[in-house]
XYZ file of C-alpha atoms in Angstrom:
787
model
C -88.904 5.964 -14.243
C -85.166 5.699 -14.651
C -83.727 4.449 -11.355
C -79.988 4.537 -11.983
C -77.815 2.631 -9.561
C -74.512 3.988 -8.246
C -72.298 2.153 -10.726
C -74.427 3.243 -13.686
C -74.129 6.955 -13.088
C -70.556 6.967 -11.849
C -69.385 5.126 -14.941
C -71.732 7.078 -17.229
C -72.521 10.389 -15.517
C -74.786 11.580 -18.338
C -77.086 8.547 -18.423
C -78.882 7.123 -21.418
C -79.667 9.166 -24.544
C -83.095 10.433 -25.532
C -82.454 11.860 -29.015
C -84.488 14.695 -30.493
C -84.273 17.026 -33.461
C -84.046 20.770 -33.906
C -87.227 22.519 -32.818
C -88.623 19.452 -31.072
C -89.363 19.165 -27.355
C -86.612 17.628 -25.260
C -87.951 14.225 -24.127
C -88.557 13.566 -20.443
C -86.253 11.220 -18.501
C -86.790 11.019 -14.752
C -83.669 10.216 -12.725
C -84.195 8.786 -9.237
C -81.968 7.486 -6.501
C -83.214 6.234 -3.129
C -81.266 4.978 -0.139
C -80.618 1.254 0.134
C -83.707 -0.559 1.332
C -86.079 2.296 0.452
C -88.707 1.658 -2.204
C -90.855 4.385 -3.816
C -93.789 3.264 -1.705
C -91.782 3.869 1.468
C -91.507 7.596 0.752
C -93.829 9.438 3.122
C -93.389 12.875 1.591
C -91.752 14.511 -1.441
C -90.526 18.083 -0.849
C -90.103 20.477 -3.779
C -86.518 21.637 -4.384
C -83.731 22.106 -6.926
C -80.025 21.344 -7.175
C -77.461 22.791 -4.756
C -74.212 21.297 -6.063
C -73.882 23.169 -9.363
C -75.464 26.133 -11.152
C -77.775 24.415 -13.633
C -80.874 24.701 -11.438
C -82.205 21.181 -11.957
C -85.594 20.793 -10.294
C -86.050 17.807 -8.007
C -88.161 16.354 -5.234
C -86.624 15.314 -1.919
C -87.779 11.965 -0.544
C -88.540 11.815 3.187
C -88.994 8.730 5.350
C -89.192 8.748 9.146
C -88.060 12.399 9.289
C -84.896 11.859 7.278
C -83.914 12.470 3.646
C -83.737 9.152 1.819
C -83.330 10.153 -1.813
C -84.183 12.436 -4.720
C -85.957 12.346 -8.063
C -85.952 14.766 -10.979
C -89.099 16.795 -11.710
C -90.389 15.800 -15.123
C -92.503 18.917 -15.679
C -89.758 21.451 -14.970
C -88.444 23.571 -17.831
C -84.782 23.196 -16.857
C -84.079 19.473 -16.639
C -87.206 17.558 -17.797
C -86.551 15.095 -14.973
C -82.803 14.604 -15.246
C -80.335 15.007 -12.381
C -76.620 15.647 -12.134
C -74.597 12.806 -10.640
C -73.786 15.055 -7.662
C -77.521 15.547 -7.056
C -78.220 11.827 -7.136
C -75.813 11.109 -4.302
C -74.865 14.428 -2.662
C -77.945 14.550 -0.395
C -76.287 11.941 1.822
C -74.028 14.654 3.244
C -76.986 16.070 5.179
C -76.954 13.111 7.550
C -73.179 12.877 7.887
C -72.243 12.231 11.542
C -69.717 15.098 11.565
C -72.240 17.870 10.927
C -71.818 20.989 13.046
C -74.624 20.856 15.603
C -73.679 23.379 18.276
C -71.995 26.805 18.285
C -68.300 27.009 19.115
C -66.275 29.863 20.616
C -62.534 30.213 20.990
C -61.291 29.988 24.561
C -57.560 29.913 25.393
C -56.740 29.171 21.765
C -59.184 26.284 21.344
C -62.724 26.103 19.950
C -65.130 24.836 22.592
C -68.891 24.148 22.476
C -71.261 26.799 23.754
C -74.877 27.891 23.391
C -76.436 30.258 20.885
C -76.855 33.126 23.312
C -73.182 33.094 24.253
C -72.043 32.849 20.629
C -74.351 35.604 19.376
C -73.501 37.827 22.331
C -69.819 37.527 21.444
C -70.533 38.510 17.827
C -72.796 41.405 18.760
C -70.379 42.661 21.413
C -67.483 42.641 18.971
C -69.594 44.395 16.319
C -70.728 47.144 18.677
C -67.226 47.726 20.005
C -65.804 48.077 16.499
C -68.612 50.362 15.352
C -67.921 52.589 18.324
C -64.128 52.532 18.082
C -63.404 52.214 14.366
C -66.643 52.684 12.431
C -68.495 50.597 9.824
C -65.472 50.106 7.565
C -63.845 47.875 10.177
C -66.566 45.255 9.563
C -66.864 42.916 6.569
C -69.000 40.042 5.333
C -67.988 37.276 2.932
C -70.750 34.942 1.847
C -71.366 32.028 -0.484
C -73.138 31.026 -3.677
C -75.322 28.455 -1.908
C -77.719 30.379 0.322
C -81.255 31.366 -0.666
C -82.378 34.652 -2.161
C -84.177 35.577 1.053
C -80.986 35.102 3.066
C -78.841 37.144 0.694
C -81.333 40.011 0.695
C -81.403 40.016 4.491
C -77.602 39.929 4.699
C -77.316 42.766 2.177
C -79.687 44.940 4.191
C -77.765 44.172 7.397
C -74.411 45.061 5.823
C -75.384 48.050 3.688
C -78.302 49.449 5.684
C -77.711 48.291 9.253
C -73.918 48.376 9.617
C -73.298 50.810 6.766
C -70.253 48.995 5.379
C -69.256 48.602 1.745
C -67.276 45.457 2.631
C -69.661 42.722 1.439
C -68.852 40.106 -1.178
C -69.612 36.507 -2.059
C -67.448 33.617 -3.149
C -69.294 34.050 -6.414
C -66.458 36.538 -6.967
C -64.421 33.421 -7.778
C -66.816 31.999 -10.348
C -69.387 34.485 -11.643
C -68.111 38.030 -11.171
C -66.909 38.155 -14.766
C -70.273 36.878 -15.997
C -71.957 39.816 -14.286
C -69.386 42.360 -15.401
C -69.380 41.217 -19.030
C -73.176 41.517 -19.164
C -73.002 45.003 -17.649
C -70.370 46.042 -20.180
C -72.374 44.844 -23.175
C -75.994 45.361 -22.124
C -75.748 47.956 -19.354
C -77.031 45.450 -16.814
C -76.724 41.934 -15.492
C -79.189 39.279 -16.659
C -78.642 36.396 -19.070
C -80.003 37.156 -22.556
C -80.455 33.503 -23.502
C -82.355 30.452 -22.297
C -81.476 26.791 -21.929
C -84.271 26.098 -24.420
C -82.129 27.723 -27.101
C -80.183 24.439 -27.248
C -83.322 22.883 -28.760
C -83.126 25.203 -31.771
C -79.424 25.918 -32.289
C -77.425 25.051 -35.402
C -74.127 25.836 -33.660
C -73.315 25.622 -29.947
C -70.066 27.366 -28.987
C -68.525 26.759 -25.565
C -65.841 29.232 -24.550
C -63.802 27.929 -21.608
C -66.851 25.949 -20.499
C -66.458 22.245 -19.741
C -70.226 21.820 -19.540
C -69.905 18.036 -19.455
C -68.495 18.249 -15.926
C -69.821 21.552 -14.565
C -73.483 21.466 -15.736
C -73.994 17.833 -16.673
C -77.738 18.106 -17.359
C -77.170 20.895 -19.879
C -74.594 18.619 -21.502
C -77.217 15.843 -21.568
C -79.441 18.221 -23.537
C -76.626 18.896 -26.001
C -75.777 15.177 -26.258
C -79.406 14.391 -27.017
C -79.377 16.978 -29.829
C -76.149 15.464 -31.147
C -77.769 12.004 -31.104
C -80.870 13.203 -32.965
C -81.583 14.350 -36.514
C -80.052 17.634 -37.734
C -77.502 17.876 -34.875
C -75.753 21.164 -34.147
C -72.081 21.784 -34.792
C -69.948 22.265 -31.678
C -67.158 24.795 -31.244
C -65.057 24.207 -28.107
C -62.392 26.559 -26.729
C -60.383 24.733 -24.065
C -56.702 23.793 -23.662
C -57.800 20.367 -22.416
C -59.290 17.478 -24.391
C -62.487 17.417 -22.325
C -65.618 15.420 -23.229
C -66.857 18.602 -24.900
C -63.675 18.859 -26.956
C -63.986 15.204 -28.010
C -67.490 15.895 -29.340
C -66.532 19.165 -31.012
C -66.699 19.912 -34.711
C -63.837 22.369 -34.148
C -61.675 22.303 -31.015
C -59.491 25.347 -30.309
C -56.855 24.802 -27.592
C -55.225 28.174 -26.861
C -52.330 28.871 -24.547
C -53.653 30.030 -21.156
C -54.048 33.793 -20.983
C -54.511 34.359 -24.725
C -58.296 34.267 -25.013
C -58.600 37.905 -26.113
C -56.266 37.355 -29.046
C -58.284 34.296 -30.097
C -61.613 36.107 -29.820
C -60.279 39.077 -31.771
C -59.206 36.744 -34.568
C -62.673 35.164 -34.717
C -64.255 38.621 -34.851
C -61.720 39.664 -37.487
C -62.866 36.839 -39.730
C -66.583 37.519 -39.163
C -66.168 41.198 -40.043
C -63.665 40.670 -42.863
C -66.003 38.189 -44.586
C -69.096 40.352 -44.138
C -70.817 37.800 -41.925
C -72.196 40.429 -39.563
C -75.703 41.956 -39.556
C -75.095 45.560 -40.526
C -78.730 46.590 -40.086
C -78.876 45.167 -36.555
C -75.567 46.785 -35.632
C -76.705 50.200 -36.833
C -80.138 50.022 -35.202
C -79.261 48.485 -31.844
C -75.589 48.978 -30.918
C -72.845 51.535 -30.390
C -69.103 50.992 -30.715
C -68.810 48.841 -33.841
C -66.247 51.106 -35.478
C -63.766 50.730 -32.638
C -64.177 46.957 -32.678
C -63.583 46.743 -36.423
C -60.461 48.881 -36.044
C -59.115 46.801 -33.137
C -59.622 43.338 -34.620
C -58.083 44.400 -37.926
C -54.745 43.761 -36.200
C -55.636 40.118 -35.397
C -55.725 38.056 -38.600
C -55.654 34.312 -37.866
C -51.940 34.006 -38.629
C -51.047 36.634 -36.036
C -53.427 35.134 -33.494
C -51.911 31.718 -34.144
C -48.501 33.039 -33.076
C -49.979 34.298 -29.791
C -52.399 31.480 -28.970
C -50.743 28.428 -30.506
C -54.027 27.625 -32.312
C -53.487 26.904 -36.038
C -54.832 29.637 -38.322
C -56.911 27.171 -40.323
C -58.744 26.078 -37.168
C -59.478 29.676 -36.258
C -60.929 30.196 -39.743
C -63.014 27.018 -39.490
C -64.482 28.090 -36.146
C -65.126 31.620 -37.410
C -67.006 30.266 -40.418
C -69.308 28.268 -38.155
C -69.900 31.255 -35.870
C -70.292 33.666 -38.750
C -72.567 31.762 -41.106
C -74.989 29.899 -38.848
C -78.574 31.081 -38.579
C -78.921 30.034 -34.942
C -75.961 30.379 -32.563
C -75.863 29.636 -28.825
C -72.712 30.536 -26.898
C -71.812 29.694 -23.314
C -68.870 31.011 -21.286
C -67.387 29.848 -17.983
C -64.204 29.559 -15.959
C -61.756 28.989 -18.806
C -62.428 32.628 -19.639
C -63.577 34.007 -16.273
C -60.606 32.830 -14.205
C -58.000 33.636 -16.810
C -56.056 36.719 -17.824
C -58.156 39.545 -19.374
C -61.276 37.753 -18.185
C -63.895 40.449 -18.753
C -62.341 41.571 -22.018
C -62.516 38.018 -23.380
C -66.084 37.367 -22.185
C -67.237 40.668 -23.692
C -65.903 39.589 -27.091
C -68.256 36.592 -26.965
C -71.098 39.046 -26.439
C -69.737 41.011 -29.396
C -70.066 37.978 -31.665
C -73.774 37.869 -30.840
C -74.251 41.615 -31.120
C -72.667 42.022 -34.536
C -74.513 38.947 -35.827
C -77.873 39.935 -34.291
C -77.984 36.574 -32.504
C -80.166 37.556 -29.551
C -83.750 37.249 -28.404
C -85.036 34.456 -30.626
C -85.067 30.641 -30.376
C -81.600 29.242 -30.895
C -79.892 32.643 -30.774
C -78.575 33.575 -27.361
C -75.566 33.930 -25.083
C -75.231 32.459 -21.580
C -72.490 33.903 -19.412
C -72.686 30.929 -17.072
C -72.568 30.773 -13.279
C -70.484 28.383 -11.246
C -72.644 28.076 -8.123
C -76.329 27.275 -7.598
C -77.407 30.671 -6.254
C -74.747 32.892 -7.807
C -77.423 34.830 -9.672
C -79.163 35.617 -6.379
C -76.049 37.117 -4.815
C -75.996 39.601 -7.682
C -79.740 40.323 -7.704
C -80.078 40.700 -3.943
C -76.909 42.710 -3.390
C -74.805 40.212 -1.446
C -71.790 40.162 -3.778
C -70.950 43.839 -3.632
C -73.667 44.950 -6.052
C -76.743 46.792 -4.836
C -80.142 45.022 -4.711
C -82.262 44.961 -7.844
C -79.315 45.705 -10.149
C -79.259 49.290 -8.951
C -76.344 51.469 -9.997
C -74.105 52.463 -7.049
C -73.011 55.608 -8.930
C -76.532 56.791 -9.849
C -77.929 59.010 -7.089
C -81.529 58.325 -8.115
C -80.956 54.582 -7.666
C -79.557 55.139 -4.185
C -82.550 57.311 -3.362
C -84.911 54.609 -4.608
C -83.203 51.947 -2.498
C -83.337 54.272 0.503
C -87.088 54.618 -0.132
C -87.537 50.834 -0.123
C -85.519 50.454 3.073
C -86.842 53.669 4.652
C -83.331 54.972 5.309
C -81.529 58.196 4.652
C -79.435 57.900 1.487
C -76.243 58.636 3.416
C -76.751 55.460 5.471
C -76.181 53.386 2.315
C -72.470 53.407 1.409
C -72.043 54.478 -2.212
C -68.963 56.675 -2.111
C -66.993 54.097 -4.109
C -67.576 50.695 -5.690
C -68.377 47.955 -3.151
C -65.309 46.114 -1.880
C -64.372 42.801 -3.486
C -63.038 39.930 -1.400
C -59.409 40.196 -2.477
C -59.390 43.845 -1.415
C -61.134 42.901 1.830
C -58.342 40.445 2.540
C -55.801 43.158 1.890
C -57.574 45.522 4.275
C -57.655 42.772 6.913
C -53.958 42.119 6.326
C -53.245 45.822 6.850
C -55.444 45.968 9.963
C -58.264 48.283 8.877
C -60.809 45.447 8.675
C -61.065 43.824 12.128
C -64.215 41.666 11.722
C -65.107 39.182 8.978
C -68.313 37.116 8.982
C -67.836 34.211 6.583
C -70.995 32.352 5.589
C -71.116 28.984 3.831
C -67.752 29.202 2.121
C -64.212 28.049 2.734
C -61.668 30.704 1.706
C -58.882 28.820 3.471
C -59.025 26.431 0.494
C -60.741 28.365 -2.303
C -58.889 31.700 -2.416
C -55.514 32.127 -4.135
C -52.129 31.994 -2.388
C -53.371 30.031 0.596
C -50.405 30.579 2.894
C -51.243 34.282 2.806
C -54.978 33.673 3.347
C -54.323 31.418 6.363
C -52.054 34.087 7.813
C -54.748 36.761 7.402
C -57.587 34.680 8.836
C -55.422 33.519 11.715
C -54.257 37.015 12.690
C -55.252 37.882 16.267
C -56.383 41.342 15.120
C -59.143 39.880 12.922
C -62.296 38.541 14.579
C -63.627 35.758 12.312
C -67.132 34.301 12.389
C -67.558 31.112 10.347
C -71.109 29.962 9.630
C -71.237 26.551 7.980
C -72.614 23.027 8.089
C -69.254 21.262 8.584
C -66.033 22.098 10.375
C -63.873 23.382 7.519
C -60.337 24.679 7.237
C -61.840 28.169 7.642
C -63.782 27.201 10.769
C -60.534 26.013 12.279
C -59.241 29.608 12.112
C -62.445 31.263 13.399
C -63.223 32.890 16.735
C -66.890 31.865 16.610
C -68.369 28.972 14.606
C -72.123 28.888 13.947
C -73.827 25.620 12.906
C -76.109 26.214 9.917
C -78.956 24.318 8.344
C -78.634 23.437 4.680
C -80.674 22.525 1.616
C -83.621 20.313 2.564
C -83.584 21.673 6.130
C -84.913 25.166 5.382
C -87.133 26.986 2.879
C -86.225 29.589 0.274
C -85.865 30.383 -3.408
C -82.930 30.350 -5.768
C -82.314 31.315 -9.363
C -80.179 29.507 -11.908
C -78.064 30.711 -14.821
C -80.931 31.256 -17.279
C -82.973 33.257 -14.733
C -85.234 30.365 -13.659
C -86.482 30.818 -10.091
C -87.151 27.681 -8.044
C -88.611 27.116 -4.605
C -86.872 24.758 -2.185
C -89.036 23.648 0.728
C -87.981 22.357 4.100
C -88.126 18.561 4.125
C -86.606 17.692 7.516
C -85.365 19.390 10.662
C -81.684 20.365 10.854
C -79.494 18.335 13.230
C -78.884 19.368 16.810
C -78.990 23.116 17.391
C -78.203 24.052 13.781
C -80.269 27.003 12.496
C -81.282 28.303 9.085
C -79.020 31.090 7.857
C -82.019 33.429 7.643
C -82.825 32.833 11.304
C -79.220 33.551 12.268
C -79.209 36.837 10.373
C -82.573 37.867 11.826
C -81.340 37.076 15.344
C -78.245 39.227 14.768
C -80.318 42.137 13.412
C -82.691 41.919 16.385
C -79.840 41.887 18.905
C -78.178 44.835 17.140
C -81.472 46.742 17.270
C -81.170 48.062 13.715
C -83.895 50.599 12.920
C -85.065 52.610 9.933
C -85.253 56.406 9.913
C -88.617 56.314 11.731
C -87.301 54.148 14.552
C -89.086 50.998 13.379
C -87.181 47.703 12.989
C -85.033 47.877 9.863
C -85.872 44.277 8.950
C -89.600 43.740 9.115
C -89.848 40.138 7.923
C -89.725 37.086 10.144
C -89.683 34.044 7.874
C -88.692 33.048 4.320
C -91.997 33.817 2.646
C -92.317 37.291 4.169
C -88.682 37.939 3.185
C -89.557 36.910 -0.374
C -92.493 39.310 -0.406
C -90.185 42.094 0.801
C -87.733 41.250 -1.964
C -90.516 41.547 -4.541
C -91.035 45.160 -3.455
C -87.306 45.825 -3.856
C -87.200 44.202 -7.307
C -90.286 45.984 -8.683
C -89.524 47.949 -11.818
C -85.970 46.662 -12.033
C -84.675 44.197 -14.667
C -84.922 41.273 -12.212
C -88.578 41.962 -11.428
C -90.127 39.202 -9.255
C -93.485 40.869 -8.559
C -95.509 38.252 -10.444
C -93.967 35.337 -8.541
C -95.093 33.684 -5.313
C -94.283 30.575 -3.316
C -97.581 29.049 -4.477
C -96.738 29.592 -8.155
C -93.211 28.236 -7.754
C -94.423 24.991 -6.208
C -95.568 24.044 -9.720
C -92.118 24.565 -11.267
C -89.458 27.099 -12.126
C -90.319 30.454 -13.717
C -87.899 32.881 -15.382
C -87.658 36.513 -14.372
C -88.613 39.187 -15.177
C -92.140 38.175 -14.236
C -94.257 41.258 -13.609
C -97.774 39.884 -13.201
C -99.383 36.844 -11.644
C -100.624 35.608 -15.021
C -97.218 35.990 -16.721
C -95.345 32.769 -17.597
C -92.062 34.623 -17.131
C -89.613 35.824 -19.783
C -87.749 33.162 -21.708
C -85.357 35.483 -23.584
C -84.232 39.044 -23.015
C -83.841 41.683 -25.719
C -86.192 40.113 -28.264
C -87.315 43.598 -29.282
C -83.802 45.008 -29.522
C -84.407 47.066 -26.377
C -81.807 46.758 -23.635
C -81.471 47.632 -19.936
C -78.822 50.152 -20.999
C -80.639 53.483 -20.777
C -78.434 55.924 -18.802
C -81.171 56.461 -16.224
C -81.893 52.739 -15.829
C -78.631 50.844 -16.392
C -76.843 49.024 -13.574
C -73.409 50.279 -14.569
C -71.756 52.937 -16.698
C -69.075 50.419 -17.558
C -65.359 50.078 -16.921
C -62.199 50.269 -18.920
C -61.523 46.680 -19.994
C -57.779 47.033 -19.413
C -57.507 49.072 -16.208
C -60.926 48.423 -14.665
C -61.421 52.136 -14.000
C -65.151 52.990 -13.850
C -66.530 55.345 -16.485
C -68.378 58.455 -15.431
C -72.074 59.029 -16.048
C -71.358 61.974 -18.341
C -69.153 59.814 -20.566
C -71.733 57.042 -20.709
C -74.519 59.437 -21.653
C -72.420 60.919 -24.420
C -71.514 57.475 -25.770
C -74.898 55.780 -25.379
C -77.720 58.326 -24.938
C -80.428 55.997 -26.278
C -79.598 52.885 -24.278
C -78.335 50.624 -27.033
C -76.147 47.568 -26.534
C -72.470 48.458 -26.224
C -69.759 46.879 -28.369
C -66.528 47.200 -26.398
C -63.204 46.346 -27.995
C -59.988 45.248 -26.278
C -56.482 44.511 -27.450
C -54.504 41.523 -26.210
C -51.981 41.972 -23.403
C -49.605 39.231 -22.172
C -50.337 37.516 -18.872
C -48.650 38.792 -15.726
C -46.883 35.515 -14.877
C -45.763 33.800 -18.097
C -43.714 30.582 -18.091
C -39.979 30.962 -17.499
C -36.933 28.727 -17.660
C -37.362 27.954 -13.945
C -41.131 27.523 -14.213
C -41.750 26.340 -17.802
C -45.398 25.271 -17.519
C -48.689 27.161 -17.332
C -50.778 25.933 -14.402
C -54.548 26.050 -14.699
C -56.975 24.954 -11.988
C -60.592 23.882 -12.300
C -63.331 21.424 -11.438
C -63.934 17.739 -11.801
C -67.331 16.168 -12.278
C -67.746 14.322 -8.966
C -66.928 17.171 -6.579
C -68.144 20.657 -5.800
C -66.232 23.599 -4.328
C -64.054 22.319 -1.444
C -65.763 18.902 -1.126
C -67.468 19.703 2.176
C -70.585 17.957 0.876
C -69.529 15.745 -2.024
C -66.687 14.042 -0.145
C -69.281 12.848 2.388
C -71.284 11.055 -0.307
C -69.641 7.605 -0.587
C -70.185 7.171 -4.326
C -68.753 10.589 -5.185
C -65.769 10.322 -2.873
C -64.975 6.843 -4.125
C -65.080 8.101 -7.719
C -62.538 10.887 -7.030
C -60.814 10.241 -3.686
C -57.596 12.185 -4.143
C -56.094 15.104 -5.987
C -54.523 14.525 -9.402
C -52.724 16.552 -12.044
C -53.074 16.297 -15.805
C -50.187 16.651 -18.275
C -49.739 15.842 -21.931
C -47.933 12.656 -22.956
C -45.020 14.660 -24.352
C -44.598 16.704 -21.185
C -44.835 13.607 -18.990
C -42.136 11.926 -21.066
C -39.926 15.008 -20.744
C -39.959 14.762 -16.939
C -39.658 10.978 -17.008
C -43.071 10.331 -15.485
C -45.761 7.776 -16.241
C -49.480 7.723 -15.564
C -50.071 7.152 -11.844
C -46.700 8.474 -10.662
C -46.573 11.026 -7.874
C -45.334 14.375 -9.109
C -44.662 17.692 -7.402
C -45.961 20.915 -8.894
C -44.213 24.070 -7.736
C -44.712 27.778 -8.316
C -43.008 30.789 -6.786
C -45.377 30.425 -3.840
C -45.458 26.768 -2.776
C -45.563 23.116 -3.803
C -48.305 20.501 -4.183
C -47.970 16.760 -4.751
C -50.515 14.866 -6.862
C -50.971 11.722 -8.930
C -50.239 12.163 -12.624
C -52.885 11.607 -15.256
C -51.564 11.649 -18.790
C -54.248 13.219 -20.968
C -55.055 15.266 -24.027
C -54.169 18.640 -22.545
C -52.048 20.865 -24.770
C -48.286 20.715 -24.305
C -46.897 23.165 -21.776
C -50.070 23.242 -19.653
C -50.839 21.364 -16.417
C -54.299 21.093 -14.870
C -55.004 20.676 -11.155
C -58.536 20.420 -9.653
C -59.014 22.892 -6.812
C -61.456 20.899 -4.630
C -58.991 19.143 -2.341
C -58.139 20.697 1.009
C -57.025 19.194 4.312
C -60.003 18.571 6.581
C -59.951 14.831 5.767
C -56.170 14.347 5.860
C -54.087 12.957 8.757
C -52.389 16.330 9.142
C -55.652 18.059 9.958
C -56.746 21.424 8.605
C -53.573 22.677 6.940
C -50.723 21.107 4.958
C -48.275 18.859 6.742
C -45.351 18.960 4.342
C -46.213 19.281 0.644
C -49.757 20.501 0.148
C -52.561 19.133 -1.964
C -54.749 22.254 -2.332
C -54.277 23.769 -5.772
C -54.518 27.274 -4.349
C -51.269 26.835 -2.477
C -49.821 27.588 -5.916
C -52.002 30.345 -7.368
C -51.127 34.028 -7.302
C -52.711 37.099 -5.759
C -53.944 38.740 -8.944
C -57.351 39.588 -10.346
C -59.119 40.832 -13.456
C -59.287 44.647 -13.251
C -62.927 45.112 -14.352
C -64.571 42.148 -12.564
C -62.093 41.734 -9.681
C -62.285 37.969 -10.250
C -59.109 36.196 -9.070
C -56.923 34.692 -11.768
C -56.519 30.951 -11.270
C -55.342 29.953 -14.755
C -52.032 31.606 -15.629
C -49.548 30.680 -12.885
C -46.055 29.686 -14.008
C -45.118 26.253 -12.649
C -42.568 23.466 -12.679
C -43.289 19.742 -12.362
C -40.995 16.922 -11.254
C -41.508 13.227 -10.578
C -41.056 12.305 -6.902
C -42.388 8.709 -6.650
C -43.427 6.097 -9.130
C -46.818 4.446 -9.042
C -45.430 1.750 -6.724
C -44.588 4.493 -4.169
C -40.844 4.148 -4.632
C -38.926 7.382 -4.045
C -37.322 8.919 -7.107
C -33.988 10.710 -6.775
C -34.016 14.405 -7.773
């Protein structure tokens, strides 16, 4: 057993190496951390669970002593992590027992939030909902949820919103991290669902990471890659990132493009693969449509032309293309460097195109992973809590609506499908204009995580908008709410959640929640009961009463769809994670999709008919059927277009935001774990040495970053980022600052600076192409610097 102490895993977040070779089993290494004074023999009970502070889905057991959580250990037998844990998992559980947990409901009285009881709080919510339904109709009501609830809770929320209220205004904060993953998979394969598996790392000859700093966002997956690199026959690494991250340092070829130019880079790589004949012509002809348009489009992107756009030398583009084009086993991963940037879906789809034209799908070592950013992001998409419909049903296919109405026993007209579901940025616009008057925000903190924060605070604080905030801590968003509901969290409730490679885990209740806090499922069920939602026969619309019965109801909804759960059960999942689709109780699950060259793209079955990659306009069913009558994979091409806010003389830098290894989302949990907060206590900004010298700043100086929207001050870190680019982590808000819950003077939240703009197909906000200026304001000794 590997019992790493705090210093060990803060200084070396990836732990010790366990090398292995291609095709071998990844060795087990069990990571454990217990509270001070607790020995393994003191643990009275271990509760089955998995990670909540990232999307990797690492299985773990929760240690319980005297009715409190006292530690965690990795599960050695689980397929995802083989016992390893992320540094945030090792220490993040301490947030559960933080003394500032929300423990009682709050309601706003005379401008202030005051404690109340559950009946009063729920009566206020129900009264407001009924009044709005009567006066303004379902479209006045909206729901904005998280990427950290359980599948059972998302499915219940989706039924409440779509079936009970009848509103199309439902989205998750997964819109900020995983919407492009979903959309890119729909564009290429007709449906969501990751083709690849984490186990493909064990077999790969080349691992390509496109805008994915896996070393900090999914550290256990990086451990797996590091162990391959330390073993015999290591894979080559291709890294696309403007920063010199740990991944870039380990890369065989590192490509550092200018922000917003990913499509031009991808087109150049595809140009080289096609020009050199490195594609699988037989696979393309048998299993895809659209190759001709791709070949025509990328003909205009030879490496020299792409180098002018991206700033990446042509010889490096050729070197990367040779690795991608000649390997026998290629694994690609994609994350926020593509998803949160300009032309997000178009760029992510080109990664899929590399695998489609090379036939790199459905076999060991050949797969693509359009990664998630949050632990239960996949569940929001499956269960219909991010704007999609449950079971990957197609909102524009009448037979899919009829099938969902059958499952829910509703008339089809009660399920809104007159237009695509509303994404959060559009919901905010509707609230700003006054048509949305109610927003129920669950487990997320848009007052820090959405772009252009001054605007978001103004919207959430508008007297016309009734805001419900359901969370475990008092956040910047709670401070603006009319009702605050205290929620239980991981370890205090039971449910399932699914990671990036479709592995479903069970998380069991280990301890009671503090005070009067309730599980999110119980809150939703209470609301549905008070609203008296019924089906078309007059029976209760929601017929389940606890997590396991909700899971069984979800299995009925998922039956026959790509994300089929019918072979799963709580009992089976107690033994470890299983990948969907799993259609029978004796099935081990499905490790890889599309092994037989058959896709979820049939016109009668697909989740989406696709969108124009430039405008985002949805294609019609008739066009899709004409283009893809036999349900093959779709190769979609896209030309490069310049970003909407390029650098200028006044704002000469490109600002990109992102994550850092020791924190998650807006730090509501990780900042309450002493080891994690101590490792990254304050916001910082990264610049290149040349750029720092140009503004007369040294490492550790305080600098001010400004955009057309606002200003943020942060400590300077001089690093290996490309010239002309500055990086700012987005985690840091205001709840733990002397000024309270909003900036007092210069801000520190990165999203004070970002712009209201989004990718047209995926509607994912763009956090990585803002034009910015930087100036030194104080040296490291805190002496003021004259302008």
